[in-house]
Coordinates of C-alpha atoms in Angstrom, one line a residue:
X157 CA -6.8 -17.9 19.2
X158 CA -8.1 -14.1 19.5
X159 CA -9.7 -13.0 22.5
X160 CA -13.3 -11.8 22.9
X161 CA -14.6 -8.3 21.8
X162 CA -15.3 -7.0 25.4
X163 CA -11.5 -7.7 26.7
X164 CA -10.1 -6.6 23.1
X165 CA -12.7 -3.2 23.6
X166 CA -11.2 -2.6 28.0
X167 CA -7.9 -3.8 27.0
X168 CA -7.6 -1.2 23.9
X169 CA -8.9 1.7 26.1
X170 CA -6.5 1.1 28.7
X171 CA -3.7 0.8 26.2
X172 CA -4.7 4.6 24.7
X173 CA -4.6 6.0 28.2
X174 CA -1.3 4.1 28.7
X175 CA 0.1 5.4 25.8
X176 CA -1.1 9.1 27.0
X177 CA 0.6 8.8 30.2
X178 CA 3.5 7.8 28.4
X179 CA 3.3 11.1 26.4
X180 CA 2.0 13.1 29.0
X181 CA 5.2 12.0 31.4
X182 CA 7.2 12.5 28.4
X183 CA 6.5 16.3 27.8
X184 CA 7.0 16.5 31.6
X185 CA 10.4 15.2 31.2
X186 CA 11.3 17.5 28.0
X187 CA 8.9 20.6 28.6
X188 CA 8.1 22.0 25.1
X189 CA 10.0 25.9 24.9
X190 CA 8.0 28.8 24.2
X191 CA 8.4 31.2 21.3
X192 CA 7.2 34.7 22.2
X193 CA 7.6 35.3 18.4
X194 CA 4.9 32.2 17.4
X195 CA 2.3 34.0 15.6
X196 CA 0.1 30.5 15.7
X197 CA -3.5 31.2 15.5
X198 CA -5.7 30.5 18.1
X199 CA -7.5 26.8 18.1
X200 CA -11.5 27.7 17.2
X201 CA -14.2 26.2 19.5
X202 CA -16.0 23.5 17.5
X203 CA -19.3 25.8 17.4
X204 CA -17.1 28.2 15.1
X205 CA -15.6 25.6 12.8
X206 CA -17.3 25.5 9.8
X207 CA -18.2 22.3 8.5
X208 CA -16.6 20.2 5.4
X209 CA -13.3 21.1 3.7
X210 CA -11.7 25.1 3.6
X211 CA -11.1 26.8 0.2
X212 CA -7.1 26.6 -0.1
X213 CA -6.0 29.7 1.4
X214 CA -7.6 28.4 4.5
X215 CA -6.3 25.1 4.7
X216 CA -2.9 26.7 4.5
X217 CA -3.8 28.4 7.8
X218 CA -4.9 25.5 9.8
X219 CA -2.7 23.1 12.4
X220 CA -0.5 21.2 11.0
X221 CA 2.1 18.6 11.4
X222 CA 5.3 19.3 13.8
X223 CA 8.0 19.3 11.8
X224 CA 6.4 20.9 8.8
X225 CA 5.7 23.9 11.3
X226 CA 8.9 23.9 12.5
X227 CA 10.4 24.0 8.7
X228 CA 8.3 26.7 7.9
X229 CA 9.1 28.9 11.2
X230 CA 12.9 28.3 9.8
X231 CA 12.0 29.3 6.3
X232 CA 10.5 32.6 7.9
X233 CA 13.9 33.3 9.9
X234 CA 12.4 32.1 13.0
X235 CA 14.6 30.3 15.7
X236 CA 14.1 26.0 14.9
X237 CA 17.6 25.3 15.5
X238 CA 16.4 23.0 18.4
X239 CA 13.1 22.1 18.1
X240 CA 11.3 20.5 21.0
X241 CA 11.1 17.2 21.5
X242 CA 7.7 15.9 20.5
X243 CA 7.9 12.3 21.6
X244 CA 6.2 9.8 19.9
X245 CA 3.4 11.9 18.2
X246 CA 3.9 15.1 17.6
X247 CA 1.0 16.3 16.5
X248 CA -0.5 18.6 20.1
X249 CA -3.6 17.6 21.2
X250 CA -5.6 20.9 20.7
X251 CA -4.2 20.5 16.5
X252 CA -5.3 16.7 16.7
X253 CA -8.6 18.1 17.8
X254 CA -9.0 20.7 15.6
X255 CA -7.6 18.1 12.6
X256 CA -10.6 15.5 14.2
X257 CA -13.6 18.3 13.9
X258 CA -12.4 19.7 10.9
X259 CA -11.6 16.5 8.8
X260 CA -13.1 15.8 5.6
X261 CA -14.8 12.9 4.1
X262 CA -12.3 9.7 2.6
X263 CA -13.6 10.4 -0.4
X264 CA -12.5 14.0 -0.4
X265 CA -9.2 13.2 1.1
X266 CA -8.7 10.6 -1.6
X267 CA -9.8 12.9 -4.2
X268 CA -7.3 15.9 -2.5
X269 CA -4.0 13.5 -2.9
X270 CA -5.6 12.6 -7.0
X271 CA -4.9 17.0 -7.1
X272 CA -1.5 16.1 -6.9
X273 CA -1.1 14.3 -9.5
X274 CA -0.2 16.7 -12.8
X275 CA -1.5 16.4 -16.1
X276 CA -4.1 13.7 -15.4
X277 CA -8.2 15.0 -16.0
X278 CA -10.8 14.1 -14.7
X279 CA -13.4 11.9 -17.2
X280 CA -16.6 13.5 -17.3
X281 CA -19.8 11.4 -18.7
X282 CA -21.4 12.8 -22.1
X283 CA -19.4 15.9 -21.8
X284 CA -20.1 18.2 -24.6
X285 CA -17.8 21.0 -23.5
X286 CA -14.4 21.0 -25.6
X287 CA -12.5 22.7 -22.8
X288 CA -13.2 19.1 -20.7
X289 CA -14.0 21.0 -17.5
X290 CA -13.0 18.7 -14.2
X291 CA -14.6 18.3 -10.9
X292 CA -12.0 19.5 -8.6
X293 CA -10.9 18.0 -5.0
X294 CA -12.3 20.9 -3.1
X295 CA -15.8 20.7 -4.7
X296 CA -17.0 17.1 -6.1
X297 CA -19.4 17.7 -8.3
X298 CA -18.2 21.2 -9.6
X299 CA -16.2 21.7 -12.0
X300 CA -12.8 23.7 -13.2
X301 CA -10.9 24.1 -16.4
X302 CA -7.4 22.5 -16.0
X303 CA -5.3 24.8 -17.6
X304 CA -2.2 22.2 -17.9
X305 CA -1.3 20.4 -21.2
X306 CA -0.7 16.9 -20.9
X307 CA 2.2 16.4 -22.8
X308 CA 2.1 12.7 -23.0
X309 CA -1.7 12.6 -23.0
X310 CA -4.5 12.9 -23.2
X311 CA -4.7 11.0 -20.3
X312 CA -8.1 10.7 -18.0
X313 CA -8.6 9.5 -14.7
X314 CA -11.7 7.9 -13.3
X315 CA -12.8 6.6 -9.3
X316 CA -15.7 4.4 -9.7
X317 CA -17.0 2.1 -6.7
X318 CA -17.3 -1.4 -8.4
X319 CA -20.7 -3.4 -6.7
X320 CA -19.5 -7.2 -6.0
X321 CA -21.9 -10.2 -5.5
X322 CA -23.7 -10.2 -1.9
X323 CA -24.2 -7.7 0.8
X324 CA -21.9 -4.9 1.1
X325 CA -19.5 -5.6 -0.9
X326 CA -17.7 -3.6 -3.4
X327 CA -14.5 -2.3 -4.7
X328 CA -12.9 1.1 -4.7
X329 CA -11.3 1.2 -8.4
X330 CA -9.1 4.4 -9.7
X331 CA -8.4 4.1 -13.5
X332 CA -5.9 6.2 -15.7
X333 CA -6.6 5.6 -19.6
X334 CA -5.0 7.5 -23.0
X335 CA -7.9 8.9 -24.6
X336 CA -7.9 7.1 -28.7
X337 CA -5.2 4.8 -28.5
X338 CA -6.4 0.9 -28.5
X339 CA -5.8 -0.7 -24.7
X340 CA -3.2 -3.8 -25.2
X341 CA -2.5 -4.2 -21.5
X342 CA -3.6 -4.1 -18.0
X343 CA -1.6 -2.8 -15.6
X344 CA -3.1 -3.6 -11.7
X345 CA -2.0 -1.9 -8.8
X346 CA -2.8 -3.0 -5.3
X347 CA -1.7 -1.6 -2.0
X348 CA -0.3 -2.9 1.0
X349 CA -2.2 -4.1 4.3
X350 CA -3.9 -0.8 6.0
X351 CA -3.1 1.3 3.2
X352 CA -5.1 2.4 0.0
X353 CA -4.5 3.2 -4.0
X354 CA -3.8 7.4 -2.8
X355 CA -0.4 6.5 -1.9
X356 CA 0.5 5.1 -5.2
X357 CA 0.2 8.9 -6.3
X358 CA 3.3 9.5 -7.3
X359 CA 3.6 6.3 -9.8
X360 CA -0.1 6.6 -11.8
X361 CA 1.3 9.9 -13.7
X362 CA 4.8 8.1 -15.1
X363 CA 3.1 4.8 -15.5
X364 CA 0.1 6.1 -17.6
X365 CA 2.5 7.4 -19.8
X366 CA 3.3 4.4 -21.8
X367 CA 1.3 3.4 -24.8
X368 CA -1.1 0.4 -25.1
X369 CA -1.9 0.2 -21.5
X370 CA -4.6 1.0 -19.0
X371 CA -3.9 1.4 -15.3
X372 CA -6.0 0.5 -12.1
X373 CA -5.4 0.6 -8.6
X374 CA -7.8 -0.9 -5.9
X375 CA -8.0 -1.0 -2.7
X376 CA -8.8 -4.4 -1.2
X377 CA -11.7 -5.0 0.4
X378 CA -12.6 -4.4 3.5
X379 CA -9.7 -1.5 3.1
X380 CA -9.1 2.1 1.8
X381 CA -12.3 3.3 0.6
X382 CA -13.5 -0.1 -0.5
X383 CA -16.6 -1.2 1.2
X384 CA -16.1 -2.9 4.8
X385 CA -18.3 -6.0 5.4
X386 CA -17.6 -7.8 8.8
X387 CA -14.7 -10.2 8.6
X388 CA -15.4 -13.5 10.0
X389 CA -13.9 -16.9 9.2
X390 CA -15.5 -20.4 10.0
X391 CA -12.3 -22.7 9.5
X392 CA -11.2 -24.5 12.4
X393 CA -8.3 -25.4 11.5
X394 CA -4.8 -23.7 11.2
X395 CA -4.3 -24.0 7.4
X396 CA -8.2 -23.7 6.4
X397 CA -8.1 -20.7 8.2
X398 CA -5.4 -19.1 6.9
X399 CA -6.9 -20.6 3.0
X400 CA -10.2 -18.7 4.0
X401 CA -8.6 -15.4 4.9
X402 CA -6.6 -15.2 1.5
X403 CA -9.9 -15.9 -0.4
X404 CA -12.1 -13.1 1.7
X405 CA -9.3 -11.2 -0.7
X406 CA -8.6 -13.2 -3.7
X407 CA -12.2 -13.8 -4.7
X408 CA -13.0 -10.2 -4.5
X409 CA -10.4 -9.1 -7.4
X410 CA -11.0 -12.3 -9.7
X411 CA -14.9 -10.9 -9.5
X412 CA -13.6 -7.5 -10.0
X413 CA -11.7 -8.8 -12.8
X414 CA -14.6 -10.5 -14.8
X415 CA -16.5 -7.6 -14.4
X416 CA -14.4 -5.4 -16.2
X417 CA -14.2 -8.3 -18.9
X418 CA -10.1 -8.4 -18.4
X419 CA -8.9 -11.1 -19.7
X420 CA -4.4 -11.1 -18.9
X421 CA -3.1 -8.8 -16.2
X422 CA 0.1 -7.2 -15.1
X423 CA -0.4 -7.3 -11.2
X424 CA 1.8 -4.9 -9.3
X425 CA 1.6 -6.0 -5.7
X426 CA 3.3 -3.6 -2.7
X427 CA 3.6 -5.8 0.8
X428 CA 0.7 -7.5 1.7
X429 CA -0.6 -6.7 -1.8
X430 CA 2.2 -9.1 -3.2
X431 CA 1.5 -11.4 -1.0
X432 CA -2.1 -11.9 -2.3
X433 CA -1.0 -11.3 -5.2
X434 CA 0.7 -15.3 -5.2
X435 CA -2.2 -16.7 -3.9
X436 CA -4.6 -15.2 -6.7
X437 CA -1.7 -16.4 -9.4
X438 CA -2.0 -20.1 -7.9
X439 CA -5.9 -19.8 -7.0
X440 CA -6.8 -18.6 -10.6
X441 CA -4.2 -19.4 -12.8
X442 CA -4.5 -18.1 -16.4
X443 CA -4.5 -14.4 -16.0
X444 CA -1.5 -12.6 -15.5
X445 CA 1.4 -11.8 -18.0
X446 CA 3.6 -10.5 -15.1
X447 CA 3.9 -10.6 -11.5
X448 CA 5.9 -7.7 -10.0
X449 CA 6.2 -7.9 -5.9
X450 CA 7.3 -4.6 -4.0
X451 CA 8.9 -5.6 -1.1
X452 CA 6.5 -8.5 -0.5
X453 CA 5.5 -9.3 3.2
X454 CA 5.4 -13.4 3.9
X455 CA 8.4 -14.6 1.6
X456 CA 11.1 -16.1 4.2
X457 CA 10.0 -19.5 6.3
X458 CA 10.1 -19.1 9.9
X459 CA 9.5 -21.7 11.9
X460 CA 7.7 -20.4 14.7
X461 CA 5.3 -18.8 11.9
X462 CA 4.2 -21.9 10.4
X463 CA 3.8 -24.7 13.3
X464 CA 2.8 -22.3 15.9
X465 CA -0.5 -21.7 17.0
X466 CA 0.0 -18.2 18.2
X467 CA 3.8 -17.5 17.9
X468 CA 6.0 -15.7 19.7
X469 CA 9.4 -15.0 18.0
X470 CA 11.9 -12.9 19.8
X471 CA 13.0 -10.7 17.0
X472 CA 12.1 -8.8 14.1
X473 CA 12.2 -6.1 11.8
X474 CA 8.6 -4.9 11.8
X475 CA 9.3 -2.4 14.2
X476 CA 10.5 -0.2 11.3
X477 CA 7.4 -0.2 9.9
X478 CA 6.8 2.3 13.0
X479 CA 9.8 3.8 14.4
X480 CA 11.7 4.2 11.1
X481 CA 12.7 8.2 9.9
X482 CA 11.7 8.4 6.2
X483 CA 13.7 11.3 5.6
X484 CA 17.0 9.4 6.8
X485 CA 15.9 6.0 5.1
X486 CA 16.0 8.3 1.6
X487 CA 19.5 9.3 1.9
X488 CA 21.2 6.1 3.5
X489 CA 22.7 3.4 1.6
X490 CA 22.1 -0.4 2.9
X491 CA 21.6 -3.2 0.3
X492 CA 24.5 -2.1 -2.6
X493 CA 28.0 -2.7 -3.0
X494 CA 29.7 0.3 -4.5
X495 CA 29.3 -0.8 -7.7
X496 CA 26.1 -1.2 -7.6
X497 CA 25.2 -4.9 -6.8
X498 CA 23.0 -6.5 -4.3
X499 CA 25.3 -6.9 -1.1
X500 CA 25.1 -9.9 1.0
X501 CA 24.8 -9.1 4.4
X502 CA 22.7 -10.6 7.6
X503 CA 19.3 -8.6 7.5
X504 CA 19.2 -6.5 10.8
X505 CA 17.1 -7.3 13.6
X506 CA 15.9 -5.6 16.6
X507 CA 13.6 -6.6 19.4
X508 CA 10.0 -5.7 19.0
X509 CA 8.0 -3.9 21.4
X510 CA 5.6 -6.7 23.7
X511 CA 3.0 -4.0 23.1
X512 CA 3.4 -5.4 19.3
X513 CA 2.9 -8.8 20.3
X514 CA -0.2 -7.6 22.9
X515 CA -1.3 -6.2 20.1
X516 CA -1.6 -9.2 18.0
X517 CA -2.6 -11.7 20.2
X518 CA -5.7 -10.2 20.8
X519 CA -6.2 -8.9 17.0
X520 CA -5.8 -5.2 17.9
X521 CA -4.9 -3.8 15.2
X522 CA -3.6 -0.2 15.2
X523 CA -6.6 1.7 13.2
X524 CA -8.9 0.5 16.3
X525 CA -6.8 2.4 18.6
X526 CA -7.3 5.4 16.1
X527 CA -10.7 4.7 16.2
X528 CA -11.2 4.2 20.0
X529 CA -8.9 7.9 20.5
X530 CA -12.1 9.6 19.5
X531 CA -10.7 13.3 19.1
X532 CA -7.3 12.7 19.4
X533 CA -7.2 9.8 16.7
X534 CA -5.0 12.6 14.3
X535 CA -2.6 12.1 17.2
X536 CA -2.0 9.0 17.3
X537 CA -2.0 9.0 13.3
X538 CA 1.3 11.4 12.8
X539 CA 3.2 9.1 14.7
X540 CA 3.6 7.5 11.7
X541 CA 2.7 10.2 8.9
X542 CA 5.2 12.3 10.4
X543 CA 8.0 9.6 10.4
X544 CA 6.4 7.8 7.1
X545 CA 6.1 11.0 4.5
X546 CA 8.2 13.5 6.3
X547 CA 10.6 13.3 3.0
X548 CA 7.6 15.0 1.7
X549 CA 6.8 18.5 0.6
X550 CA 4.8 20.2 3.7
X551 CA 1.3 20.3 1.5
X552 CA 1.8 16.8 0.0
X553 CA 2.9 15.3 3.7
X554 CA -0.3 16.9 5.0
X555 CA -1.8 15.9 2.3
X556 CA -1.2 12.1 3.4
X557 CA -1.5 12.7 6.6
X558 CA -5.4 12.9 6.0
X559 CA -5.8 10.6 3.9
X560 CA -4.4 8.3 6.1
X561 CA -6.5 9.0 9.1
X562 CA -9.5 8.9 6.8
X563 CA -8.8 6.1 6.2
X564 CA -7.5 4.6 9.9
X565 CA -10.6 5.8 11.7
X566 CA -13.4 3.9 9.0
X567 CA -15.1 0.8 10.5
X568 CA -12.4 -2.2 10.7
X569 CA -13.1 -5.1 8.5
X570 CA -10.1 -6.3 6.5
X571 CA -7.3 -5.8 8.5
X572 CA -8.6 -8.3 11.2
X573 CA -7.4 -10.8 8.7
X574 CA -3.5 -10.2 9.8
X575 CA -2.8 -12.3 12.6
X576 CA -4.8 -15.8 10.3
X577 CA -1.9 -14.6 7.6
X578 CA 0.9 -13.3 9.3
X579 CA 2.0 -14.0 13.1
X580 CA 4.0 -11.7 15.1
X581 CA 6.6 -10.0 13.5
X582 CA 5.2 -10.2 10.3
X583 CA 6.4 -13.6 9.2
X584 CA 4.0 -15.4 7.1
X585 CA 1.9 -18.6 8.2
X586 CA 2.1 -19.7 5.0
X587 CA 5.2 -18.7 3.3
X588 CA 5.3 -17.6 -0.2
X589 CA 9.0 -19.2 -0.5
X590 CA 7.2 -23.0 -0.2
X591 CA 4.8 -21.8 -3.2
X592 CA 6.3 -19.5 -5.4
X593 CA 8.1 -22.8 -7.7
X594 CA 4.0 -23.2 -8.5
X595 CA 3.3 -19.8 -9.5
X596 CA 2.6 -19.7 -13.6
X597 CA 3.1 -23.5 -13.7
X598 CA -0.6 -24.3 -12.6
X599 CA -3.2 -26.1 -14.7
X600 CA -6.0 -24.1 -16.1
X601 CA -8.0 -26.3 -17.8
X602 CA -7.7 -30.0 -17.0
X603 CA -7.3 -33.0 -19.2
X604 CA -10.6 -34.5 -20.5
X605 CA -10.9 -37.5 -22.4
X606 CA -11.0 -35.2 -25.9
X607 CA -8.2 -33.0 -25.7
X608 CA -5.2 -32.4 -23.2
X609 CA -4.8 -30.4 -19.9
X610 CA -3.8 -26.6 -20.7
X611 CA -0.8 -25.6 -18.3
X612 CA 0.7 -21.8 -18.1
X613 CA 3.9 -21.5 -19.5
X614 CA 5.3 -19.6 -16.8
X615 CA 5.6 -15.9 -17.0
X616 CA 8.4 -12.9 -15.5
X617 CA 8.2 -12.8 -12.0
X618 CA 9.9 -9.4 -10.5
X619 CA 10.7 -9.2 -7.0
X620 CA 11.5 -5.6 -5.8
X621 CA 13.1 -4.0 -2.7
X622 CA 14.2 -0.5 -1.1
X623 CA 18.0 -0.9 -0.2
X624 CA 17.1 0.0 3.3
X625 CA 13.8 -1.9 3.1
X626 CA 12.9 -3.8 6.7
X627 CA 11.6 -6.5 4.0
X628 CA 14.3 -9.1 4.2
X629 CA 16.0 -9.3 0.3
X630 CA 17.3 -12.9 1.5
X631 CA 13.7 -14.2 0.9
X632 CA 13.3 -12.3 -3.1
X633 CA 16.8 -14.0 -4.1
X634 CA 15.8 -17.4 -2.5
X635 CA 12.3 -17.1 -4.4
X636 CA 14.6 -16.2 -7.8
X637 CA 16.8 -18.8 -7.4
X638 CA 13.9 -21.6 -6.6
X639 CA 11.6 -20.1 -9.8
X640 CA 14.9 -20.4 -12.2
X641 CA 15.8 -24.1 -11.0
X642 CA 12.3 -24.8 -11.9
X643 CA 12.7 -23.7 -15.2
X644 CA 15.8 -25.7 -15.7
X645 CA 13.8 -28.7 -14.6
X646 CA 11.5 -27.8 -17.2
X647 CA 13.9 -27.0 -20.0
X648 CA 15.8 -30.4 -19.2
X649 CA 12.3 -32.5 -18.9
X650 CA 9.7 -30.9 -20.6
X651 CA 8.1 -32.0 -23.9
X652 CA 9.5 -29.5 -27.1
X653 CA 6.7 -27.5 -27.2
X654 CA 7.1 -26.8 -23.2
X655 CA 10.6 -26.0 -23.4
X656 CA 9.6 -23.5 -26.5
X657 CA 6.7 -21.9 -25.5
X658 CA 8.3 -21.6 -21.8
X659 CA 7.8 -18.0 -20.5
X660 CA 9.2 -18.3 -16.9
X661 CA 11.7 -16.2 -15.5
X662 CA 13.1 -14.3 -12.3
X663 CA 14.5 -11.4 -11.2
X664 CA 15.4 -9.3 -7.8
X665 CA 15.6 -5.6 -8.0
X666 CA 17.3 -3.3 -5.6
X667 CA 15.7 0.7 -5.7
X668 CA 18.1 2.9 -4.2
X669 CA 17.4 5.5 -1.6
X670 CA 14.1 3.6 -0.5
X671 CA 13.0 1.3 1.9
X672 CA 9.6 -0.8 2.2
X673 CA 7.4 1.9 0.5
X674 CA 10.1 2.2 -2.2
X675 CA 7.2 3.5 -4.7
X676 CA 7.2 6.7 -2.4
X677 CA 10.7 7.2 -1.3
X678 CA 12.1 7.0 -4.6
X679 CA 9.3 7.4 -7.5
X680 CA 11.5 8.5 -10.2
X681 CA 13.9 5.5 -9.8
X682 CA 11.0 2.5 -8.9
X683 CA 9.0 4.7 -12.1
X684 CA 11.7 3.7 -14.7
X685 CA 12.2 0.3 -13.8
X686 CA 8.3 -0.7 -13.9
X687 CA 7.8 1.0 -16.9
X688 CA 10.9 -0.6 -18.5
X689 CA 9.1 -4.1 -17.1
X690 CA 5.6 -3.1 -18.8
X691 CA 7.4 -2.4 -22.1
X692 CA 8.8 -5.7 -22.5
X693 CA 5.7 -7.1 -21.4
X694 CA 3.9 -5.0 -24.3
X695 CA 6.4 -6.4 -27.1
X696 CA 5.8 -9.9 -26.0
X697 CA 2.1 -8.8 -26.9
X698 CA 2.7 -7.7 -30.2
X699 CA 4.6 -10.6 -31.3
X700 CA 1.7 -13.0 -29.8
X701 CA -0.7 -10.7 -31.8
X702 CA 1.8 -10.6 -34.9
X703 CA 2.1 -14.5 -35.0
X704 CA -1.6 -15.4 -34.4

């Protein structure tokens, strides 16, 4: 199925200097024009750089992105009009070197995004000071006064590696808690594949603020700033495989999760995440009170997906993933009617690239072309910052930008797990549509010969989606319509105390102005409707605690 390291290791390298002929015959083609009135400072030779991250005022000075220098040329009356066409990544190659010398740590890049986040505090261990001084992104291990009031607080944060069972293995947890109010519920918050918990930035702030609950994010591991243990699978066969690459997952977070003694879960799962989140619900049943699935990756059958060994399907929308313009997919309109209602329409489709499908066949994955670019890995990264966050302010879209090399250039580990779960294209081998009628039906405790099996009662399942998302929305209203006619079969057939006690229900959710990372494009609106979701899930608790 893959090929062997030393062809993956040529083949890569010749693909990077492919790709730089590509660019380099590109500039040719569309010569970059000279401003006489740039005032950019000179790139330092790597002897003058200093090491580790600049105080502020100096990282305000150093390369950055494209377009956010051309913004700010234009801000400073300077002629951006026409900007020059950067090609695929526009980062220049002396900034991608200068980015490459210069870069920080993850853990400082993962702290820098946390700075964004308003309000929040840092918790500090047997701190006696009532002014609650914080260590601050630039300096770990310092520490500042914060000198904002949290007016829904307090509220601390906390990043904590969590040590798992055997070699090498632990978790990368961020928790936000309300400082002397009782914890009710769990809210869980996993990213998508590639990514880590930094992008969810923009949520932990609104979604802290409701009372009762206490929020984590993870990264998975073998990604983010989790550790990264070698990925290997035994299976031989197709679906053993695929069963052994969910559990290099799945077994990770229910370890997680009986180490931090947690009994019931919300799990909010963006792509991939929600993905895995199904196959933990059916694996280890029991534990959630609510699924919700951002645009979830693997919903839709496909046929080539599941019989194929390798497969090879001809079109998909993947490619926006890559290619798609951030800025223009928060503005546009695609999945509503004028009234507001999901529209019906056949989800478009565009060819892929063959490098995609190269790419996958021999378990490529981008981050080792990152990794394999050396100096110029910041390069290859802002073809996609710029394009993903460049709805972004210019300090929070650099801001990303190096958190998400820090975290494309670690060693690879879980993402070599895509092409068991997912072939080309994205379509899943295993589709969550063929599963999801099991999900909060599952036995927890089997029937002995003293007392009766213990089934879940089914519980809300939320499917969510950006109105331009590349995620089909097809696949969510299939899944809702399969989970509600199984809980008319249940409702028709079950036993009284099954058709009272039944939980189980289904919704789709349409965020406007957003597409597959609808908890960045739109915040505010994807903000309201989870917290809306974790309040009804907080009022079933208090009746279940009222009535026991």
């Amino acid at each position: 199925m893959l090929k062997s390291p030393t062809s993956v290791v040529i083949q890569s390298r010749k693909l990077v200097s492919t790709v730089a002929r590509i660019q380099h015959a590109d500039n040719n083609i569309n010569p970059p024009q000279k401003n006489n009135s740039s005032t950019e400072e000179p790139v330092p030779l790597p002897s003058s750089i200093p090491i580790g991250i600049p105080p502020r005022s100096a990282r305000r000075r150093r390369p950055m992105l494209a377009p956010r220098r051309a913004k700010e040329q234009a801000t400073d009356g300077k002629s951006a009009a026409n900007p020059p066409s950067m090609g695929m990544f526009p980062l220049g190659y002396k900034e991608a070197v200068y980015q490459w010398w210069n870069s920080v740590t993850p853990t400082i890049a993962e702290r820098n995004v946390i700075s964004c986040i308003p309000y929040l505090r840092e918790a500090v261990a047997l701190s006696t000071s009532s002014s609650a001084d914080v260590p601050s992104a630039e300096h770990p291990g310092e520490t500042r006064t914060s000198a904002k009031i949290d007016p829904y607080g307090p509220r601390v944060w906390k990043s904590t590696m969590v040590a798992l069972s055997g070699k090498n293995r632990a978790l990368n947890e961020f928790s936000v808690e309300r400082v002397g109010e009782p914890v009710d519920d769990t809210l869980v918050m996993l990213h998508g594949y590639g990514a880590g918990l930094g992008f969810y930035y923009k949520n932990f702030e609104n979604l802290s603020r409701s009372q009762g609950w206490k929020l984590y994010a993870l990264d998975w591991l073998g990604m983010g700033n989790s550790s990264r243990p070698p990925f290997k699978i035994c299976a031989k066969d197709q679906a053993t495989k695929i069963t052994e690459a969910e559990n290099w997952f799945i077994d990770a977070l229910e370890e997680w999760r009986k180490i931090r003694k947690i009994e019931k879960f919300t799990l909010l799962g963006h792509s991939l995440g929600g993905y895995l989140g199904v196959s933990y619900a059916l694996k280890y049943p029991g534990h959630l009170n609510k699924l919700i699935l951002a645009s979830p990756v693997g919903v839709p059958e496909d046929p080539y997906a599941v019989n194929a060994d390798m497969p090879e399907p001809s079109e998909s929308t993947f490619q926006d993933e890559f290619t798609a313009d951030q800025q223009a997919t928060t503005e546009r309109h695609g999945n509503r009617t004028p009234n507001g209602s999901i529209k019906e329409q056949e989800p478009k489709k565009r060819p892929y690239p063959s490098w995609l499908v190269w790419l996958w066949d021999a378990n490529v994955s981008p981050f080792s072309i990152v990794r394999l670019a050396g100096p110029l890995g910041p390069r290859f990264t802002s073809g996609w910052t710029s394009r993903r966050f460049n709805h972004l302010t210019p300090d929070e879209k650099q801001t990303l930008h190096d958190y998400a090399y820090s975290i494309f250039k670690q060693r690879g580990s879980g993402e070599y797990a895509l092409p068991y779960l997912l072939a080309p294209g994205a379509h899943a081998r295993r589709p969550i549509i063929n599963r999801i009628h099991r999900v909060g039906r599952s036995v927890i405790t089997p029937e002995t010969e003293s007392s009766p099996a213990v089934k879940e009662m089914g519980y809300p399942i939320v499917f969510m989606y950006g109105e331009n998302d590349w995620m089909d929305v097809a696949g969510g209203l299939a899944a809702e319509e399969k989970l509600k006619q199984t809980k008319v079969k249940i409702l028709l057939n079950g036993t009284e105390e099954e058709k009272r006690k039944d939980n189980g229900s289904a919704k789709v959710i349409i965020v406007s102005k957003a597409g597959h990372h609808l908890y960045l494009d739109n915040p505010n609106e994807f903000n309201d409707y989870i917290r809306k979701e974790l309040e009804e899930t907080r009022q079933r608790t208090l009746e279940e605690k009222g009535s026991s």
